[in-house]
Coordinates of C-alpha atoms and ligand atoms in Angstrom, one line a residue:
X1 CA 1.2 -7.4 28.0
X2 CA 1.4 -8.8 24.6
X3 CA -2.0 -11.1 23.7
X4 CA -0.3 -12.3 20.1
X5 CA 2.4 -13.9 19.2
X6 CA 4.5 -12.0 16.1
X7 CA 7.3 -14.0 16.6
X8 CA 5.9 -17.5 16.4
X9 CA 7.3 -18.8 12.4
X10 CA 4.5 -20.0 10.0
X11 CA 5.2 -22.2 7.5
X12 CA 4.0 -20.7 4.2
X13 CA 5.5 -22.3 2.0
X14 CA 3.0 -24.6 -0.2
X15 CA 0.0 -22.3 0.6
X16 CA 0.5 -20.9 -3.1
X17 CA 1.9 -17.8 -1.3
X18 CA 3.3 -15.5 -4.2
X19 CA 6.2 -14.2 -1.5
X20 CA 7.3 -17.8 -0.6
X21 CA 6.3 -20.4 -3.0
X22 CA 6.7 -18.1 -6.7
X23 CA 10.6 -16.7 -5.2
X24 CA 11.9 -19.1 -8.2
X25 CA 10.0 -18.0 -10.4
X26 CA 10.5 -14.2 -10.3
X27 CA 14.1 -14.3 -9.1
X28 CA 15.7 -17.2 -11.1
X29 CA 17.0 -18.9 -8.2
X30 CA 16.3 -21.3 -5.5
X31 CA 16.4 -21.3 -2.0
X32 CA 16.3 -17.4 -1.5
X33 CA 14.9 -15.4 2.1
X34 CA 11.9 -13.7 0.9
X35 CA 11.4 -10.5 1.8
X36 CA 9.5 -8.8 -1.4
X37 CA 6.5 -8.7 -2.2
X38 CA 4.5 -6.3 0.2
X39 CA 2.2 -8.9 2.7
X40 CA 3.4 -9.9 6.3
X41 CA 4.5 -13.6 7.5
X42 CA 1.7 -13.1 10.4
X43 CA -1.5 -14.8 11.0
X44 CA -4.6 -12.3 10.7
X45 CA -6.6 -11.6 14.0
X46 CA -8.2 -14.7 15.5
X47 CA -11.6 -13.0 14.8
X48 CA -11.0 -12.8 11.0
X49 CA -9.7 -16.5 11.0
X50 CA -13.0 -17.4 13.0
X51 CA -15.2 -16.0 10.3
X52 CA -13.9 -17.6 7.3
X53 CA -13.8 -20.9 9.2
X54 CA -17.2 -20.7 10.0
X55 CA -18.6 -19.4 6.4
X56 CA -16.1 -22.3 4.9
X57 CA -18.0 -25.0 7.1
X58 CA -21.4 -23.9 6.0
X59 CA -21.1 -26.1 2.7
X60 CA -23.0 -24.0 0.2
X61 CA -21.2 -21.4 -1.5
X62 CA -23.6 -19.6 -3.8
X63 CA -23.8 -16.1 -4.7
X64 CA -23.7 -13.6 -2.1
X65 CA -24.3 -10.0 -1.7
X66 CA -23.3 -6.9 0.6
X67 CA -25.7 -6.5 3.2
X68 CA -26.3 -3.2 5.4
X69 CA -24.0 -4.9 8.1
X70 CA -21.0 -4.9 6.0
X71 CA -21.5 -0.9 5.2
X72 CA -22.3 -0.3 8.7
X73 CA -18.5 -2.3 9.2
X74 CA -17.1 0.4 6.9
X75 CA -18.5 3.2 8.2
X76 CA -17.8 2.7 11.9
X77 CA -14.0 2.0 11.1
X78 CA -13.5 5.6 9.4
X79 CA -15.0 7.4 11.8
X80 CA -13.3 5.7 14.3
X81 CA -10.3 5.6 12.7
X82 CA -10.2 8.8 11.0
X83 CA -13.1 10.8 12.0
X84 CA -14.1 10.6 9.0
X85 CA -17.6 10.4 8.5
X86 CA -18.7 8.9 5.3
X87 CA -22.4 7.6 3.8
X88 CA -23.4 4.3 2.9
X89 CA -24.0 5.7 -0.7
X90 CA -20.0 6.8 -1.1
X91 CA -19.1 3.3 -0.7
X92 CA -18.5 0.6 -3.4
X93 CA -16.5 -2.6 -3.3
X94 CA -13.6 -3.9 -5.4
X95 CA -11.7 -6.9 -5.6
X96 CA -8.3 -5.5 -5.6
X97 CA -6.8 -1.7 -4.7
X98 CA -5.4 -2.0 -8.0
X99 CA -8.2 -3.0 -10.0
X100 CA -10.0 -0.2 -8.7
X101 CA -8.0 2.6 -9.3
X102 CA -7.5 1.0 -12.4
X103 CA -11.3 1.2 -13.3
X104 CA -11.4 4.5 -12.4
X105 CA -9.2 5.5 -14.4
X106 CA -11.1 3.6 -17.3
X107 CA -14.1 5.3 -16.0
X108 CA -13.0 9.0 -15.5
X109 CA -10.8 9.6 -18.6
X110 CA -10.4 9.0 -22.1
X111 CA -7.3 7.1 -24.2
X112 CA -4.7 10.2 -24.4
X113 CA -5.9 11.9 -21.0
X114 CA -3.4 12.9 -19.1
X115 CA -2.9 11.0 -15.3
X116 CA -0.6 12.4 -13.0
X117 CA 2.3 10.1 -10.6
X118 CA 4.4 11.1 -8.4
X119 CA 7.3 9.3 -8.5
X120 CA 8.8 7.0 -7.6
X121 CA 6.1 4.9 -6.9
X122 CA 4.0 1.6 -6.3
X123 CA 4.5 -0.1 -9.6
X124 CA 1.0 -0.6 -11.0
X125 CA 0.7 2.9 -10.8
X126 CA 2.7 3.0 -14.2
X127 CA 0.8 0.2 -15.7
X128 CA -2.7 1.3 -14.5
X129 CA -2.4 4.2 -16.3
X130 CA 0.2 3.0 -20.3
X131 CA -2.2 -0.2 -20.3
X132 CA -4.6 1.6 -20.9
X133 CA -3.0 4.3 -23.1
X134 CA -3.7 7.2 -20.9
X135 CA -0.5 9.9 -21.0
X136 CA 2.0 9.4 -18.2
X137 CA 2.9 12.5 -16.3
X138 CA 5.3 12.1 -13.5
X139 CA 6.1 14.6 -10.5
X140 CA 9.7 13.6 -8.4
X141 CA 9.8 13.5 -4.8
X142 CA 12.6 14.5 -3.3
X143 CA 14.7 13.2 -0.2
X144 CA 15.7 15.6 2.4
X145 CA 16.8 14.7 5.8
X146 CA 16.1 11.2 5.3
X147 CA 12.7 11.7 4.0
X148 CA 10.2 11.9 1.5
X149 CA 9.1 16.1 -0.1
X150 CA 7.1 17.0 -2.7
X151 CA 8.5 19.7 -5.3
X152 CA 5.2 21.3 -5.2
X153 CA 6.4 23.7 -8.3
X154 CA 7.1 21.0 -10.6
X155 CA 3.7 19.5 -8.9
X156 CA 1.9 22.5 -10.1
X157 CA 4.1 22.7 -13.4
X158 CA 2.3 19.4 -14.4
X159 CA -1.3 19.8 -12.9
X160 CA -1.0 22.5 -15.7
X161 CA -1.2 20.9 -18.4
X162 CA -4.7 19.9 -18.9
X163 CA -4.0 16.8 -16.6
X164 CA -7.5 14.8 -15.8
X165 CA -6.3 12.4 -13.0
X166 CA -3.8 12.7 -9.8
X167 CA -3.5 9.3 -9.1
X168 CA -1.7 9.7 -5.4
X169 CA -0.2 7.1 -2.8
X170 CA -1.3 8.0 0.5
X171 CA 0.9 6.6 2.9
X172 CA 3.4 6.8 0.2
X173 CA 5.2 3.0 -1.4
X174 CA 7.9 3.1 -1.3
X175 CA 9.0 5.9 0.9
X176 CA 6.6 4.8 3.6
X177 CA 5.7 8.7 4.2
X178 CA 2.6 9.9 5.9
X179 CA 1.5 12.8 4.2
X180 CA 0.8 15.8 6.8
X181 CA -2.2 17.5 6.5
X182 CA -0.8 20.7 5.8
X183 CA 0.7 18.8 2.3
X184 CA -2.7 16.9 1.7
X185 CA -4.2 20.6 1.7
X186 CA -1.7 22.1 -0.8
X187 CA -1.9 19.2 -3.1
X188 CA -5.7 19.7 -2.5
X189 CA -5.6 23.8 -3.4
X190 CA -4.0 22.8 -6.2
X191 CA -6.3 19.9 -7.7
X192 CA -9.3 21.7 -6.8
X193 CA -7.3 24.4 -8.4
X194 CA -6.7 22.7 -12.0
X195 CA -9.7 20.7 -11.7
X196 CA -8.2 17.6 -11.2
X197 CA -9.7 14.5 -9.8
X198 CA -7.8 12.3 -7.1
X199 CA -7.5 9.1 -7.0
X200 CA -6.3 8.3 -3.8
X201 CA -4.8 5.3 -2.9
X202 CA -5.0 4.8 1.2
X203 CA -4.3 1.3 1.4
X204 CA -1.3 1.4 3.8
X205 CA -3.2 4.2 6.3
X206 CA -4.3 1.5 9.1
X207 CA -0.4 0.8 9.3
X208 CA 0.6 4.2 10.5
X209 CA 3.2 3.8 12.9
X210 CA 3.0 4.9 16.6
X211 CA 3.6 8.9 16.6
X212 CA 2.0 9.4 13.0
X213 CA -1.4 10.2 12.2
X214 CA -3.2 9.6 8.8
X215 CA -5.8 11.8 6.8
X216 CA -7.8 11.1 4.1
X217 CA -7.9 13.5 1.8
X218 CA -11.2 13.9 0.9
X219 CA -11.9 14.0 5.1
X220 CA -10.5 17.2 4.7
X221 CA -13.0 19.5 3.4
X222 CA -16.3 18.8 1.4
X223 CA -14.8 20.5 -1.5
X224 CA -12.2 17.8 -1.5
X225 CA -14.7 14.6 -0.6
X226 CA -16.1 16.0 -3.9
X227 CA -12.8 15.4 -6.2
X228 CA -11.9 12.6 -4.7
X229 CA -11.8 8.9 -4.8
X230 CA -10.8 7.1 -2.0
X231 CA -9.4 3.3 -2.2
X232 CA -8.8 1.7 1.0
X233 CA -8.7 -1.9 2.4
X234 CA -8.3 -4.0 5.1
X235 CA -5.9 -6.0 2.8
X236 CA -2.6 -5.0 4.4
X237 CA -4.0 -4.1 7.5
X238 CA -5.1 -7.5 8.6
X239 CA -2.8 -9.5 6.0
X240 CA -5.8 -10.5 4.0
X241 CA -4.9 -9.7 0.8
X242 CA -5.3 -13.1 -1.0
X243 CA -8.9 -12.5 0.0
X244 CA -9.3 -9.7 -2.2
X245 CA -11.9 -7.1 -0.2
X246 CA -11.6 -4.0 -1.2
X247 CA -13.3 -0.3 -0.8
X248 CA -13.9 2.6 -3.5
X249 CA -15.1 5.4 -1.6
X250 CA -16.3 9.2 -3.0
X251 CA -19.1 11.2 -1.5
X252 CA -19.6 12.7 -5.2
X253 CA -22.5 10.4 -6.4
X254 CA -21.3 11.3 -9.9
X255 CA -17.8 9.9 -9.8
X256 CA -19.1 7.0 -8.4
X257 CA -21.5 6.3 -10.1
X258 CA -19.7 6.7 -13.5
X259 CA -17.1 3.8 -11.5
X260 CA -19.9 1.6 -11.1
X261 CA -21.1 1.3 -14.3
X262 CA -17.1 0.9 -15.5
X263 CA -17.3 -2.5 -13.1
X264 CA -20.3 -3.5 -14.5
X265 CA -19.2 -3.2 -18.1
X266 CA -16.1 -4.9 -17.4
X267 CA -18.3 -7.9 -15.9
X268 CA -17.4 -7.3 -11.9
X269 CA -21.1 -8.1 -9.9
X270 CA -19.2 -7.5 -6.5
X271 CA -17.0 -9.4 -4.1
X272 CA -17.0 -12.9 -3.2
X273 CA -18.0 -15.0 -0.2
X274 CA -15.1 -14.5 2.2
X275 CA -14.5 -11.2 0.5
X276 CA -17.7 -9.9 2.5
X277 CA -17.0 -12.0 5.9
X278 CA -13.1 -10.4 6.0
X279 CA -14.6 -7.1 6.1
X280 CA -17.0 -7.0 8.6
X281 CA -14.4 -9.0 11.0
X282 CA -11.3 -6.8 10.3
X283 CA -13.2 -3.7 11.2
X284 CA -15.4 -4.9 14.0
X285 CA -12.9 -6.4 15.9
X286 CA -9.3 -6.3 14.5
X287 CA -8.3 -3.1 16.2
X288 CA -6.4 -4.4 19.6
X289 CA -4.4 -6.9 16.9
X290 CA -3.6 -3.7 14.8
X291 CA -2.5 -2.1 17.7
X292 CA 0.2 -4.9 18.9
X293 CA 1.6 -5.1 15.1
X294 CA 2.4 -1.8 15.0
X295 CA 4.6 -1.7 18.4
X296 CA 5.8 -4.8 16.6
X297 CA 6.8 -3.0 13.2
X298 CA 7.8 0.2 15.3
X299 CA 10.8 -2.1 16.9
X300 CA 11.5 -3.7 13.9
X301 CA 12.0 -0.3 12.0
X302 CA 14.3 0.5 14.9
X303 CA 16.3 -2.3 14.9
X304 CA 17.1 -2.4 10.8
X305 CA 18.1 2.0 11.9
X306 CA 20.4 0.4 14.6
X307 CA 21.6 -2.3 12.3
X308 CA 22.6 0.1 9.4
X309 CA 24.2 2.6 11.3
X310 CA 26.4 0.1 13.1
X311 CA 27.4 -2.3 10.3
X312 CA 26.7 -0.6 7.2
X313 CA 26.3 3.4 7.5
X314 CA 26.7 3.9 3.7
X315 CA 23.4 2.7 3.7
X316 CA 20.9 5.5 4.8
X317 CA 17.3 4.2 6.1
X318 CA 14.3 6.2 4.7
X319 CA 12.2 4.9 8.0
X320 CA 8.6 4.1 7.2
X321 CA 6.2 6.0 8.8
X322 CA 3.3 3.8 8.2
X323 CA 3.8 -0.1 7.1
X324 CA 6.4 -2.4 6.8
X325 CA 8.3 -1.4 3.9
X326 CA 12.0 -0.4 4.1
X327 CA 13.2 2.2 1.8
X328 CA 17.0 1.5 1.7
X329 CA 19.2 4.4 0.4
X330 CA 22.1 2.2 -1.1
X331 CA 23.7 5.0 -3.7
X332 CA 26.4 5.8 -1.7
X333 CA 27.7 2.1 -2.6
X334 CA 28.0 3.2 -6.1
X335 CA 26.3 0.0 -7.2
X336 CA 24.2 0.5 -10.7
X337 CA 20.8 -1.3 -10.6
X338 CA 21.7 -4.3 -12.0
X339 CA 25.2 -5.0 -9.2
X340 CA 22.3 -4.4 -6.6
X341 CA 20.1 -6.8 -7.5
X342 CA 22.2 -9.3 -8.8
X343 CA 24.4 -8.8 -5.7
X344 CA 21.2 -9.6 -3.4
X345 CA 20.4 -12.9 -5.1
X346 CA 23.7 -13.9 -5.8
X347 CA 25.6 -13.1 -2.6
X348 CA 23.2 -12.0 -0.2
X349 CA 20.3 -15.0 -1.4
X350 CA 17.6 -12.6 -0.8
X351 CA 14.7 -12.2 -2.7
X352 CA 13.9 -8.2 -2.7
X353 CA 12.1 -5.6 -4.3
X354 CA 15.0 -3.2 -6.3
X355 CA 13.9 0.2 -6.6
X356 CA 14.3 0.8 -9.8
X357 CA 10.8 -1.0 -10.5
X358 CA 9.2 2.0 -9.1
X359 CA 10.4 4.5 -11.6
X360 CA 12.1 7.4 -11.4
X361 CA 13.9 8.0 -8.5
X362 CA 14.1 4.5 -7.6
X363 CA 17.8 3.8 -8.9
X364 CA 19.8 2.7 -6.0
X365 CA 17.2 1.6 -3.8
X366 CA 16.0 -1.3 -2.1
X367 CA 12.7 -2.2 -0.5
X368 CA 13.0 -4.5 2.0
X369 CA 10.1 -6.2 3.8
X370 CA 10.0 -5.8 7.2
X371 CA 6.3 -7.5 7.6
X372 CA 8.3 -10.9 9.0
X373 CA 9.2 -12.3 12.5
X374 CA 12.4 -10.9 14.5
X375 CA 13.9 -13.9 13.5
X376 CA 13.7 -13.6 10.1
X377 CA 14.8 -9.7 10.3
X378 CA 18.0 -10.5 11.8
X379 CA 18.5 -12.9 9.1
X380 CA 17.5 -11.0 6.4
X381 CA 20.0 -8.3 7.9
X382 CA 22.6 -10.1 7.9
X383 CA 22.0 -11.1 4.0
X384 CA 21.7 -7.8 2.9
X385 CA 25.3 -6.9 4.4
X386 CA 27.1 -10.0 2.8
X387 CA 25.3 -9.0 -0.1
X388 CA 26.7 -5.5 -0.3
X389 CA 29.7 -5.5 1.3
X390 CA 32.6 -7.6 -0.3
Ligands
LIG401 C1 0.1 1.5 -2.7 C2 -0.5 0.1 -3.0 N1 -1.7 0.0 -3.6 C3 -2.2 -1.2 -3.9 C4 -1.6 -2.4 -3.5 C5 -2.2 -3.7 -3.9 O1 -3.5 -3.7 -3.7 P1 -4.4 -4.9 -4.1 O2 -3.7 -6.1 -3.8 O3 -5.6 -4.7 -3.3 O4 -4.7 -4.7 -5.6 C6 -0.3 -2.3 -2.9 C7 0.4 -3.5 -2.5 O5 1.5 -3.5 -2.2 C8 0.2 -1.0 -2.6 O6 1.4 -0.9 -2.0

């Protein structure tokens, strides 16, 4: 029996939502169906909602700070969800995933260090690292049988060349791919190999989908808890990302500490307010909601498979394994970049993610996001075939 309702449609608009109220904006044209940027048309568990309500109605808001609780929060959800046991001391907080791989990366290597991708990839995985005038190296993945491999020659072909940094997406965006463990150990061999740190970015990992299973990498061996740096949220989890709560983890005091003192140099003195309250009620109690979305994402992946096979089998479906992004396969159209995007905001009045902002590799994709009632799917399926069929 189903205890929430997925398919009940929330008005967003005027919420300063960047998917529904900034469409304009970014795609140059009114009155487009959203389905970009990657958060979920849902409301977050009733428990999370409950907190913030109750913090909002005590009316003084003044500086706060992480108590033991909140760590406790942390830990309990990792081993739970991972068993993965981790330390009080190899956890830090961040605002954003992206600002803290971004400070490590200011933290653990020098302008001119070389930061490994593999691409294509999330897109502030580029900036993170030319922003800040580290070298760009990139590794392709490949498709085969519909999914995401890593050419782990080139892979080692790179990590060769003095390269400081593997900065790694773990469930993979775009591709939605779960690493298995037996890849997370090569790509481990090899790091610990070259000694290169990783930065791993796990923020998708809570969305794996039923059938998949998620490891960190650094759970994997104490060898490995010592190179890396974990980055992990409850952010797209429990669609809280406009809360901006976020985790640095690394059992190798070093790495973190060197990390700390980047945030404090760069002025950040730890989360805010709700920050801290999202935390603690995501993990303590947002598990049996978690476990409803993802039967809910499952049958929506299913239905945009049955969809594209039926009315538009050019298109192949590179099926997430974990969140709600669809990676759709559009080449065999024979569209260029700009016919595809153009196409799905002129014809198809969609507002989408092309691939080609993910790098190389990208060219002839779509991402589509999936994170949105049945209702909306079906509609947003419908636009993406009057978009690319003539
Ligand atoms: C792989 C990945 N990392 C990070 C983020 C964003 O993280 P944050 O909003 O916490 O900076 C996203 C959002 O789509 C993502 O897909």
């Amino acid at each position: 029996m189903s205890n929430y309702n997925f398919d009940k449609e929330i008005n967003r608009k005027n919420t300063s939502s960047l998917k529904w109220d900034f469409v304009e904006e970014r795609y140059g044209a009114k009155d487009l169906l959203p389905m970009w940027v990657a958060d979920m048309d849902f409301a977050s568990p009733d428990e999370v909602v409950e907190a913030l309500v109750k913090r909002a109605q005590h009316p003084v808001y003044g500086y706060t700070g992480t108590t033991d609780s909140v760590y406790q929060s942390v830990m309990n959800w990792m081993k739970n969800q991972y068993d993965w046991n981790i330390s009080k001391e190899a956890i830090t907080f961040s605002a954003g995933v992206v600002s803290g791989f971004t400070t490590a990366i200011l933290a653990l290597s020098e302008p001119g260090d070389k930061v490994l991708i593999q691409t294509p990839v999330y897109t502030p995985f580029f900036d993170a690292i030319r922003n800040n005038n580290r070298e760009l190296l990139q590794s392709p993945l490949r498709y085969v049988d519909g999914t995401m491999q890593i050419d782990f020659e080139h892979f080692e072909e790179q990590l060769k060349q003095d390269v400081k940094l593997f900065l790694f997406c773990s469930p993979h965006n775009p591709g939605g791919k779960v690493w298995s463990k037996e890849d997370l150990l090569k790509i481990g061999e090899l790091c610990l190999k070259y000694n290169v740190v990783i930065l791993s970015d796990e923020i998708h990992a809570d969305l794996c989908l039923p059938n998949y299973t998620h490891y960190p990498i650094a759970s994997l061996s104490n060898e490995l808890a010592q190179i890396t740096v974990t980055f992990m949220a409850p952010s797209k989890t429990f669609n809280v990302a406009g809360i901006q709560a976020s985790l640095i983890i690394s059992e190798n005091e070093e790495l973190l500490q060197q990390i700390q003192t980047k945030q404090y140099q760069i002025g950040f003195h730890g989360l805010n307010l709700f920050a801290i309250e999202v935390i603690s009620a995501s993990y303590d109690h947002g598990k049996p909601w978690l476990e409803e979305l993802l039967q809910y994402l499952q049958q929506h992946v299913e239905t945009v498979q049955t969809f594209f096979k039926a009315e538009l089998p050019e298109v192949t479906v590179i099926a997430p394994e974990a969140s709600y992004l669809v990676w759709l396969d559009c080449r065999a159209l024979g569209y260029s970049d700009e016919e595809l995007k153009s196409r799905m905001i002129e014809k198809g009045k969609m507002a989408i993610s092309p691939g080609m902002m993910y790098g190389p590799g990208g060219e002839g994709f779509i991402r589509l996001n999936i994170g949105c009632t049945t209702e909306t799917l079906q509609e947003g399926l419908k636009r993406v075939k009057q978009a690319l069929t003539n």
